[in-house]
Coordinates of C-alpha atoms (C1' of nucleotides) in Angstrom, one line a residue:
Chain A
M267 CA 38.8 -10.3 -16.5
Q268 CA 36.1 -11.6 -14.3
I269 CA 34.0 -9.3 -14.3
I270 CA 31.2 -10.7 -12.1
D271 CA 31.3 -13.9 -9.6
K272 CA 28.1 -15.7 -9.8
E273 CA 28.1 -17.4 -6.9
E274 CA 27.8 -14.5 -3.9
Y275 CA 24.6 -12.8 -6.1
I276 CA 21.1 -13.3 -6.1
Q277 CA 20.4 -15.5 -9.2
Q278 CA 18.9 -12.9 -12.2
L279 CA 18.0 -10.5 -9.4
S280 CA 19.2 -7.2 -10.5
I281 CA 19.3 -3.3 -9.2
D282 CA 18.8 -0.4 -11.5
C283 CA 19.3 3.0 -10.5
V284 CA 17.7 6.5 -12.3
I285 CA 19.9 9.0 -10.8
F286 CA 18.3 12.5 -10.9
G287 CA 20.4 15.7 -11.3
Y288 CA 20.0 19.5 -11.8
Q289 CA 21.3 21.5 -14.0
N290 CA 20.7 24.5 -15.6
N291 CA 17.1 24.4 -16.0
H292 CA 17.5 20.3 -16.9
L293 CA 17.0 17.5 -15.3
K294 CA 19.3 14.4 -15.8
V295 CA 19.9 11.8 -15.9
L296 CA 23.6 10.1 -14.9
V297 CA 24.1 6.7 -17.7
P298 CA 27.0 4.8 -18.3
K299 CA 28.3 3.7 -21.6
L300 CA 29.0 0.4 -21.9
V301 CA 32.3 -0.9 -23.2
F302 CA 31.4 -3.1 -25.2
E303 CA 31.2 -2.0 -29.0
G304 CA 28.7 -0.5 -30.8
D305 CA 27.2 2.4 -28.2
F306 CA 25.3 0.7 -25.5
W307 CA 23.6 3.1 -22.9
A308 CA 23.0 1.0 -19.2
L309 CA 21.6 2.9 -16.3
P310 CA 23.7 2.3 -13.5
G311 CA 23.1 -1.0 -12.4
G312 CA 24.4 -4.0 -9.9
F313 CA 22.8 -7.2 -8.1
T314 CA 22.4 -8.0 -4.4
Y315 CA 25.0 -9.9 -2.5
Q316 CA 23.7 -13.2 -1.0
H317 CA 23.2 -11.3 2.3
E318 CA 22.3 -7.6 1.7
G319 CA 19.1 -5.9 1.3
I320 CA 18.0 -4.5 -1.8
D321 CA 17.5 -1.4 -0.1
Q322 CA 21.8 -2.1 0.9
A323 CA 22.5 -2.9 -2.4
A324 CA 21.3 0.4 -3.9
R325 CA 22.4 2.4 -2.2
R326 CA 25.9 0.2 -2.3
I327 CA 25.1 1.0 -6.4
L328 CA 24.8 4.5 -5.8
E329 CA 27.4 5.4 -3.6
S330 CA 29.7 3.7 -5.9
R331 CA 28.9 5.3 -9.1
T332 CA 28.4 9.0 -7.7
G333 CA 31.7 8.9 -5.0
I334 CA 28.5 10.9 -2.2
R335 CA 27.1 9.3 0.7
D336 CA 23.9 10.2 2.2
I337 CA 22.3 10.5 -0.8
Y338 CA 18.4 10.4 -1.5
L339 CA 17.5 7.1 -2.2
E340 CA 14.1 5.0 -3.0
Q341 CA 12.2 2.0 -4.9
F342 CA 9.8 2.8 -7.0
W343 CA 9.2 -0.6 -9.1
A344 CA 10.3 -3.4 -9.9
F345 CA 10.2 -4.7 -13.7
G346 CA 9.9 -8.4 -15.0
D347 CA 8.4 -8.7 -17.8
T348 CA 9.8 -11.4 -20.0
G349 CA 11.1 -10.2 -23.1
R350 CA 13.6 -8.0 -20.8
S351 CA 17.0 -9.8 -22.1
N352 CA 16.2 -8.5 -25.7
Q353 CA 17.4 -10.9 -27.4
K354 CA 18.6 -8.6 -30.2
I355 CA 21.2 -6.9 -28.1
I356 CA 22.6 -9.4 -26.7
E357 CA 23.0 -11.0 -30.6
K358 CA 24.6 -7.8 -31.8
L359 CA 27.0 -7.8 -28.8
M360 CA 27.9 -11.2 -29.9
E361 CA 28.6 -10.6 -33.1
M362 CA 30.3 -7.1 -32.5
N363 CA 32.8 -8.5 -30.4
E364 CA 34.0 -11.4 -32.3
G365 CA 37.7 -11.3 -33.7
K366 CA 39.3 -11.7 -30.6
P367 CA 39.4 -15.1 -29.2
E368 CA 40.9 -15.2 -26.0
E369 CA 39.3 -11.9 -24.5
Q370 CA 36.1 -12.6 -26.4
Q371 CA 36.3 -16.4 -24.5
L372 CA 35.9 -14.2 -21.3
R373 CA 33.7 -12.0 -22.2
Q374 CA 31.1 -14.6 -22.7
Q375 CA 31.0 -15.9 -19.6
D376 CA 29.9 -12.0 -18.9
L377 CA 27.6 -12.1 -21.3
E378 CA 26.2 -15.4 -20.3
W379 CA 25.2 -13.8 -16.6
V380 CA 24.1 -10.5 -18.0
T381 CA 22.1 -11.5 -20.9
R382 CA 20.3 -13.7 -19.2
R383 CA 16.4 -12.9 -18.1
F384 CA 16.6 -10.7 -15.1
I385 CA 14.0 -9.3 -12.5
S386 CA 14.8 -5.7 -11.9
I387 CA 14.1 -3.4 -9.1
G388 CA 14.3 0.4 -10.0
Y389 CA 15.1 2.9 -7.4
Y390 CA 15.0 6.6 -8.3
A391 CA 18.0 8.9 -6.6
L392 CA 17.6 13.0 -5.9
V393 CA 21.5 14.5 -6.2
D394 CA 22.9 17.8 -6.1
I395 CA 24.5 17.2 -9.0
N396 CA 27.2 19.7 -8.2
K397 CA 28.7 17.1 -5.4
V398 CA 28.9 13.9 -7.5
V399 CA 31.9 13.5 -9.4
P400 CA 30.5 10.2 -11.9
Q401 CA 32.8 6.9 -11.1
K402 CA 32.9 4.7 -14.0
A403 CA 32.7 0.8 -13.1
D404 CA 34.7 -1.6 -15.0
I405 CA 31.9 -2.6 -17.9
D406 CA 31.7 1.3 -18.4
E407 CA 33.5 3.2 -22.1
S408 CA 32.0 6.1 -20.0
I409 CA 29.8 8.0 -17.6
G410 CA 27.8 10.9 -17.9
W411 CA 25.0 13.0 -17.4
Y412 CA 22.0 13.7 -20.0
D413 CA 19.3 15.5 -20.1
I414 CA 16.3 13.7 -19.6
G415 CA 14.4 14.7 -22.8
Q416 CA 17.5 14.1 -24.9
L417 CA 18.5 10.3 -24.1
P418 CA 21.3 8.1 -25.4
P419 CA 19.5 5.0 -26.8
M420 CA 19.7 2.8 -24.0
I421 CA 19.9 -1.3 -23.7
M422 CA 16.3 -3.5 -23.1
D423 CA 13.7 -1.1 -21.5
H424 CA 15.8 0.9 -19.6
K425 CA 13.7 4.3 -21.4
D426 CA 10.5 2.8 -19.7
I427 CA 12.2 2.8 -16.6
V428 CA 13.7 6.4 -16.7
S429 CA 10.8 7.3 -17.3
K430 CA 8.5 5.6 -14.4
A431 CA 11.1 6.9 -12.1
L432 CA 10.0 10.1 -13.5
D433 CA 6.1 9.7 -13.0
T434 CA 6.9 8.2 -9.3
L435 CA 9.0 11.6 -9.1
R436 CA 6.2 13.8 -9.5
L437 CA 3.9 11.6 -7.6
N438 CA 5.7 12.5 -4.8
L439 CA 7.6 15.6 -4.7
D440 CA 5.3 17.7 -2.9
E441 CA 4.1 14.9 -1.0
K442 CA 7.9 14.5 0.2
L443 CA 8.9 17.5 -0.2
I444 CA 11.8 15.4 -1.7
A445 CA 12.9 18.2 -4.1
F446 CA 15.2 20.4 -2.0
N447 CA 17.5 17.3 -2.7
L448 CA 18.5 18.5 -6.4
L449 CA 19.4 21.6 -4.7
P450 CA 22.5 23.0 -2.9
E451 CA 23.3 24.0 0.1
T452 CA 21.4 27.1 -0.3
F453 CA 19.1 28.5 -3.6
T454 CA 16.3 31.5 -4.2
M455 CA 13.0 31.1 -4.0
K456 CA 13.1 31.8 -7.9
E457 CA 15.7 28.5 -8.2
V458 CA 13.1 26.3 -6.2
Q459 CA 10.7 27.1 -8.8
E460 CA 12.9 27.1 -11.8
L461 CA 12.8 23.1 -10.8
Y462 CA 9.4 22.7 -10.0
E463 CA 8.6 24.6 -13.7
T464 CA 11.4 21.8 -14.8
I465 CA 10.6 18.8 -13.1
Y466 CA 6.1 19.5 -14.5
D467 CA 7.1 21.0 -17.7
K468 CA 4.9 23.7 -16.6
P469 CA 5.2 27.4 -15.4
F470 CA 4.4 28.5 -11.9
A471 CA 2.7 31.7 -10.8
R472 CA 5.0 33.7 -9.1
N473 CA 3.9 35.2 -6.3
N474 CA 1.5 31.7 -5.2
F475 CA 4.5 30.2 -6.1
Q476 CA 6.0 31.6 -3.5
K477 CA 3.3 31.1 -1.2
K478 CA 2.9 27.3 -1.3
I479 CA 6.2 27.1 -0.5
L480 CA 6.6 28.9 2.2
D481 CA 3.4 27.9 4.0
L482 CA 5.3 24.2 3.6
N483 CA 7.4 25.7 6.9
V484 CA 10.1 23.4 5.9
L485 CA 12.4 26.8 4.7
E486 CA 14.5 28.8 6.9
R487 CA 15.2 32.0 5.2
L488 CA 19.0 33.7 5.2
D489 CA 20.5 36.5 4.2
K490 CA 20.1 38.0 0.2
K491 CA 21.8 37.0 -2.6
Y492 CA 24.0 40.1 -3.6
T493 CA 24.1 39.5 -8.1
G494 CA 25.2 43.0 -9.1
A495 CA 22.8 43.2 -11.0
A496 CA 20.4 45.8 -11.4
N497 CA 17.5 44.9 -8.9
K498 CA 15.8 43.5 -5.8
A499 CA 18.0 41.1 -4.0
P500 CA 16.6 37.8 -3.7
Y501 CA 16.7 36.0 -0.4
L502 CA 18.5 32.3 0.0
Y503 CA 16.7 29.5 2.1
R504 CA 17.6 26.2 3.0
F505 CA 15.7 23.0 3.5
R506 CA 15.5 22.2 7.0
E507 CA 13.3 19.2 8.3
Chain B
M681 CA 5.4 -35.9 -3.3
Q682 CA 8.0 -33.2 -4.7
I683 CA 5.9 -30.0 -4.2
I684 CA 7.9 -28.0 -6.2
D685 CA 10.4 -28.2 -9.3
K686 CA 13.3 -26.0 -8.5
E687 CA 14.5 -25.3 -12.1
E688 CA 11.6 -24.1 -14.2
Y689 CA 11.6 -21.0 -11.6
I690 CA 13.8 -18.3 -11.3
Q691 CA 15.2 -18.8 -8.2
Q692 CA 15.1 -16.8 -4.6
L693 CA 12.6 -14.6 -5.9
S694 CA 8.9 -15.0 -4.8
I695 CA 4.8 -13.5 -5.4
D696 CA 3.0 -12.4 -2.8
C697 CA -0.6 -11.7 -3.0
V698 CA -2.7 -9.4 -0.6
I699 CA -6.7 -10.3 -1.3
F700 CA -8.7 -7.9 -0.2
G701 CA -12.4 -8.6 0.0
Y702 CA -15.1 -6.4 2.1
Q703 CA -18.3 -8.0 4.7
N704 CA -20.1 -6.5 7.0
N705 CA -18.5 -3.3 6.7
H706 CA -14.5 -5.3 7.5
L707 CA -11.9 -5.1 5.4
K708 CA -10.7 -9.1 4.9
V709 CA -7.5 -10.6 3.6
L710 CA -7.6 -14.3 2.1
V711 CA -5.1 -16.3 3.8
P712 CA -4.1 -19.7 4.1
K713 CA -2.6 -22.5 6.6
L714 CA 0.3 -24.5 6.0
V715 CA -0.3 -27.8 6.3
F716 CA 3.0 -27.4 8.6
E717 CA 2.3 -28.8 12.3
G718 CA 2.2 -25.2 14.2
D719 CA -0.2 -23.2 13.3
F720 CA 2.0 -21.4 10.4
W721 CA -0.2 -18.5 8.3
A722 CA 1.4 -17.3 5.2
L723 CA 0.4 -15.2 2.1
P724 CA -1.3 -16.7 -0.9
G725 CA 2.3 -16.6 -2.9
G726 CA 4.1 -19.0 -5.4
F727 CA 7.1 -18.6 -8.1
T728 CA 7.6 -17.1 -11.6
Y729 CA 8.1 -19.8 -13.9
Q730 CA 11.5 -19.0 -16.6
H731 CA 9.5 -17.7 -19.4
E732 CA 6.5 -16.0 -17.9
G733 CA 6.6 -12.3 -16.5
I734 CA 5.6 -11.4 -12.9
D735 CA 2.5 -9.5 -13.5
Q736 CA 1.5 -12.8 -15.4
A737 CA 2.8 -15.2 -12.1
A738 CA 1.1 -13.0 -10.2
R739 CA -2.2 -13.6 -12.1
R740 CA -1.8 -16.9 -12.2
I741 CA -1.9 -17.4 -8.7
L742 CA -4.7 -15.5 -7.9
E743 CA -6.4 -17.5 -9.8
S744 CA -6.1 -20.2 -8.7
R745 CA -6.6 -19.2 -5.4
T746 CA -9.8 -18.1 -5.9
G747 CA -11.3 -19.8 -8.9
I748 CA -12.6 -16.7 -10.7
R749 CA -10.6 -14.7 -13.3
D750 CA -10.7 -10.7 -14.3
I751 CA -9.3 -9.6 -11.4
Y752 CA -8.3 -6.3 -10.3
L753 CA -4.4 -6.8 -9.8
E754 CA -1.0 -4.7 -8.9
Q755 CA 1.7 -4.3 -7.7
F756 CA 3.0 -2.5 -4.7
W757 CA 6.3 -2.8 -3.5
A758 CA 9.5 -5.1 -3.0
F759 CA 10.5 -7.2 -0.4
G760 CA 14.1 -7.8 0.5
D761 CA 15.7 -7.0 3.4
T762 CA 17.9 -9.7 5.1
G763 CA 16.6 -11.7 7.5
R764 CA 13.1 -12.5 5.1
S765 CA 13.7 -16.2 6.0
N766 CA 13.1 -16.0 9.5
Q767 CA 15.8 -18.7 10.8
K768 CA 13.7 -18.8 14.2
I769 CA 10.7 -20.6 11.9
I770 CA 12.5 -22.6 9.9
E771 CA 13.8 -24.3 13.2
K772 CA 10.4 -24.0 14.6
L773 CA 9.2 -26.6 11.5
M774 CA 12.0 -28.9 11.2
E775 CA 11.3 -29.8 15.3
M776 CA 7.7 -30.2 14.8
N777 CA 8.2 -32.1 11.7
E778 CA 10.4 -34.9 13.0
G779 CA 9.6 -38.4 13.6
K780 CA 8.4 -39.1 10.2
P781 CA 11.3 -40.4 8.2
E782 CA 9.8 -40.3 5.1
E783 CA 7.7 -37.7 4.3
Q784 CA 10.0 -36.2 6.4
Q785 CA 13.0 -36.8 3.8
L786 CA 10.5 -35.0 0.9
R787 CA 9.5 -32.5 3.1
Q788 CA 13.4 -31.3 3.9
Q789 CA 13.6 -30.4 0.2
D790 CA 10.9 -27.9 -0.4
L791 CA 11.8 -26.6 3.5
E792 CA 15.7 -25.8 1.9
W793 CA 13.5 -24.5 -1.1
V794 CA 10.8 -22.8 0.6
T795 CA 12.6 -21.0 3.6
R796 CA 15.9 -20.1 1.5
R797 CA 16.3 -15.6 1.4
F798 CA 13.7 -14.3 -1.1
I799 CA 13.2 -11.0 -2.8
S800 CA 9.3 -11.3 -3.0
I801 CA 7.2 -9.1 -5.0
G802 CA 4.4 -7.8 -3.3
Y803 CA 0.5 -7.3 -5.4
Y804 CA -2.7 -6.4 -4.2
A805 CA -6.6 -8.2 -5.8
L806 CA -9.4 -6.6 -4.7
V807 CA -12.1 -9.1 -4.7
D808 CA -16.0 -9.4 -4.7
I809 CA -16.2 -11.8 -1.9
N810 CA -19.4 -13.1 -2.7
K811 CA -17.8 -14.5 -6.3
V812 CA -14.5 -16.0 -4.8
V813 CA -14.1 -20.0 -4.2
P814 CA -11.0 -20.1 -1.8
Q815 CA -9.0 -22.6 -3.5
K816 CA -6.9 -24.1 -1.2
A817 CA -2.7 -25.2 -2.3
D818 CA -0.9 -28.6 -1.9
I819 CA 1.2 -26.8 0.9
D820 CA -1.7 -25.0 2.9
E821 CA -3.9 -26.5 5.5
S822 CA -6.9 -24.4 5.4
I823 CA -7.9 -21.0 3.1
G824 CA -9.9 -18.3 4.7
W825 CA -11.2 -14.7 5.2
Y826 CA -9.2 -12.6 8.5
D827 CA -10.4 -9.2 9.3
I828 CA -7.3 -7.0 8.3
G829 CA -7.4 -5.9 12.2
Q830 CA -7.8 -9.7 13.8
L831 CA -5.0 -11.9 11.4
P832 CA -3.7 -14.3 12.8
P833 CA 0.3 -14.9 13.8
M834 CA 2.2 -14.9 9.8
I835 CA 5.5 -16.2 9.0
M836 CA 7.6 -13.1 8.7
D837 CA 7.3 -10.0 7.4
H838 CA 3.9 -10.7 5.9
K839 CA 2.2 -8.8 8.7
D840 CA 4.3 -5.5 7.0
I841 CA 3.6 -7.1 3.9
V842 CA 0.0 -6.3 4.2
S843 CA 0.8 -3.1 6.2
K844 CA 2.2 -1.9 2.7
A845 CA -0.6 -3.0 0.6
L846 CA -3.2 -1.3 2.7
D847 CA -1.0 1.8 2.8
T848 CA -1.4 1.9 -1.2
L849 CA -4.9 0.8 -1.4
R850 CA -5.5 4.2 1.0
L851 CA -3.2 5.9 -1.3
N852 CA -4.9 4.3 -5.4
L853 CA -8.4 5.0 -3.7
D854 CA -9.2 8.0 -5.1
E855 CA -6.8 8.4 -7.7
K856 CA -7.5 5.2 -9.6
L857 CA -11.3 4.3 -8.8
I858 CA -11.0 1.2 -7.7
A859 CA -12.9 0.7 -4.6
F860 CA -16.3 -0.9 -6.7
N861 CA -14.0 -3.7 -7.3
L862 CA -14.6 -4.7 -3.7
L863 CA -18.4 -4.4 -4.5
P864 CA -21.3 -6.5 -5.6
E865 CA -22.4 -5.5 -9.8
T866 CA -25.0 -3.5 -7.9
F867 CA -25.3 -1.4 -5.0
T868 CA -26.5 1.5 -3.4
M869 CA -24.1 4.7 -2.4
K870 CA -24.5 3.5 1.8
E871 CA -22.8 0.7 0.7
V872 CA -20.1 2.5 -0.9
Q873 CA -19.5 4.9 1.6
E874 CA -19.4 2.6 4.5
L875 CA -16.8 1.1 2.7
Y876 CA -15.0 3.6 2.2
E877 CA -15.3 4.4 6.0
T878 CA -13.6 0.8 6.5
I879 CA -10.6 1.6 4.8
Y880 CA -9.7 4.7 5.7
D881 CA -11.1 4.0 9.7
K882 CA -12.9 7.0 9.7
P883 CA -16.4 8.4 9.1
F884 CA -17.5 10.4 5.6
A885 CA -20.5 13.0 5.9
R886 CA -23.1 11.4 4.3
N887 CA -24.6 14.6 1.9
N888 CA -21.3 15.4 1.0
F889 CA -20.2 11.9 -0.1
Q890 CA -22.6 11.0 -2.0
K891 CA -21.7 14.3 -3.9
K892 CA -18.2 13.6 -4.2
I893 CA -18.6 9.8 -5.8
L894 CA -22.1 11.3 -7.7
D895 CA -19.9 13.8 -9.2
L896 CA -16.5 11.6 -10.4
N897 CA -19.2 10.4 -13.2
V898 CA -18.3 7.0 -13.0
L899 CA -21.9 5.4 -11.4
E900 CA -25.0 4.8 -13.4
R901 CA -28.2 4.9 -11.2
L902 CA -30.4 1.8 -11.3
D903 CA -34.1 1.4 -10.0
K904 CA -34.0 1.7 -6.6
K905 CA -33.8 -0.6 -4.0
Y906 CA -36.9 -1.9 -2.2
T907 CA -36.0 -3.4 1.5
G908 CA -39.3 -3.7 3.3
A909 CA -37.9 -1.5 5.8
A910 CA -39.7 2.0 7.0
N911 CA -37.6 4.4 4.5
K912 CA -37.8 5.8 1.9
A913 CA -35.9 2.4 -1.1
P914 CA -32.1 4.3 -2.0
Y915 CA -30.9 3.6 -5.6
L916 CA -29.0 1.2 -6.9
Y917 CA -25.9 2.0 -8.4
R918 CA -23.4 0.0 -11.2
F919 CA -20.2 1.2 -11.8
R920 CA -19.4 2.0 -15.5
E921 CA -15.5 3.2 -16.8
Chain C
dA1092 C1' -49.4 10.7 11.5
dC1093 C1' -44.6 9.1 12.7
dA1094 C1' -40.1 7.7 12.3
dA1095 C1' -36.2 6.3 10.3
dA1096 C1' -33.4 6.8 6.4
dA1097 C1' -32.5 8.7 1.8
dG1098 C1' -31.7 12.7 -1.5
dT1099 C1' -31.2 17.6 -2.3
dG1100 C1' -30.3 22.4 -1.2
dT1101 C1' -28.0 26.3 0.9
dT1102 C1' -24.7 28.3 4.0
dT1103 C1' -19.9 28.5 5.4
dG1104 C1' -15.2 27.9 5.6
dT1105 C1' -10.6 27.2 3.2
dG1106 C1' -7.2 26.5 0.3
dT1107 C1' -5.9 27.9 -4.5
dT1108 C1' -5.6 31.3 -9.0
dA1109 C1' -5.6 36.0 -10.7
dC1110 C1' -4.2 40.4 -10.6
dA1111 C1' -2.2 44.3 -8.6
dC1112 C1' 0.7 47.3 -6.9
dC1113 C1' 5.3 47.6 -4.0
dC1114 C1' 10.4 47.5 -2.7
dA1115 C1' 14.8 47.2 -3.3
dT1116 C1' 19.2 47.8 -6.6
dG1117 C1' 22.6 49.2 -10.0
dC1118 C1' 22.9 52.3 -14.2
Chain D
dG1049 C1' 14.4 58.9 -12.7
dC1050 C1' 13.7 54.5 -14.4
dA1051 C1' 14.4 49.4 -15.8
dT1052 C1' 14.2 45.5 -14.2
dG1053 C1' 13.5 41.5 -11.0
dG1054 C1' 11.6 40.4 -6.1
dG1055 C1' 8.7 40.4 -2.4
dT1056 C1' 3.4 41.2 -0.7
dG1057 C1' -1.3 42.3 -0.5
dT1058 C1' -6.0 41.3 -2.1
dA1059 C1' -10.2 40.2 -4.9
dA1060 C1' -12.1 36.1 -7.5
dC1061 C1' -12.9 31.9 -7.6
dA1062 C1' -13.5 26.6 -6.9
dC1063 C1' -13.9 23.2 -3.6
dA1064 C1' -15.0 20.7 0.4
dA1065 C1' -17.6 21.2 5.2
dA1066 C1' -20.6 21.8 8.3
dC1067 C1' -25.8 22.4 8.5
dA1068 C1' -30.7 22.5 6.9
dC1069 C1' -34.5 20.7 5.3
dT1070 C1' -37.3 17.6 2.0
dT1071 C1' -39.0 13.4 0.3
dT1072 C1' -40.2 8.6 0.4
dT1073 C1' -41.7 3.7 2.5
dG1074 C1' -44.1 1.1 5.7
dT1075 C1' -46.6 1.0 10.5

DNA sequence: ACAAAAGTGTTTGTGTTACACCCATGC
DNA sequence: GCATGGGTGTAACACAAACACTTTTGT
């Protein structure tokens, strides 16, 4: 079970992806749980081939975990402090994986590579959560969406990486008009507002929000959406660039 | 002449610094000229020791080139496209350095390291140009300040790196109140305005600019500055956090 | 007194926030 | 008709741009 061929990758450089999704008024992040015993979660990540750009690498990793293409993706920060290799977790991994001499040795090889000191480049992605079919990697036991307020305990500084990704998302949301990447093809104004309220964790005034969004001139008004509710039917909108 | 000991550094990861200075209404960048024949300029850069954080590395490089400490420094982007190793320049370097068998071989070693494909993390720094005493590195023939509009031909994507650094500077200038790092200890309001006009390459209205800056509540008004000119003497200001 | 440049005040415009009202829908 | 939630209009406010005026300085 050779997971990683050291030679073809750039050494000590990793890519970590913060994949944002949105569902039921909750902002979520796609996080795999590692196969190693002991309940470790880690951001979807990987390495860069020698003849591959880092943006390409990030996109390859992203597509392999989501099963879809044409995703909004952007670099946001490089993490390179010492102490990122988190010796405590390594020791715990070593310890907890004792007692399986054959498999153990092979894992040891992987562990040596994985647990070296890495500089990691963080990318964040915005996806329509309904289109994604989360894909486990070899190193994963499972993979799932976690509410950004209730993340599982993650290795190293991965929690900080998510935090920095959220900061960047908030900074870029209005500037780059990227919120719509988190919504389905068509949506109501209320859904846009709830998305904004979720991301910024604060309320917006209904009428002013509508005016602000429509003044951007990036939404196309479609038919009304009849829900069967006893009230005026809201318009559906579609994002157009 | 062993310039670089490969082993102690993280492989294929470099740090590049865009050091901004300001003088005579011009925004300048500190750029060394390489010793290799053929007129090559490259951003001040270096590598990260195995037991050193990337921020630390950037600061070490920065301080070694400017001769001063406590400089404003910030990471702004990671550059990792393929093709960054710029084969044309390597070949030209090789070719132009022929005919010196002894020294050539040693340089060859350095060249092999330096010309590999690198991922580079960009940092930008803001300095008081009068405090800096530019320091050559072993690999430099000379080092000097260049107007950002008249940069010499630089290797690889270093021109793009400067461009991205300037974009980031413009984005952060108001947000983080960092412009004053480019000015001396005390300065007049006109000097601040001219600095802003230089950075954004557009004029600002004098009275509105003054109001905007003073409303930030980060400047301390000192004595007037008597220049001997036949007009009202301007106040001097000092930045206080 | 005058020119030059600094300092400050006032008006205008624009965009954001807050409040109010009207409209469609199903019971 | 009525409750419910969606759509739109208007007034109040804050901020930024434009305009005007006063003050200081050396000749």
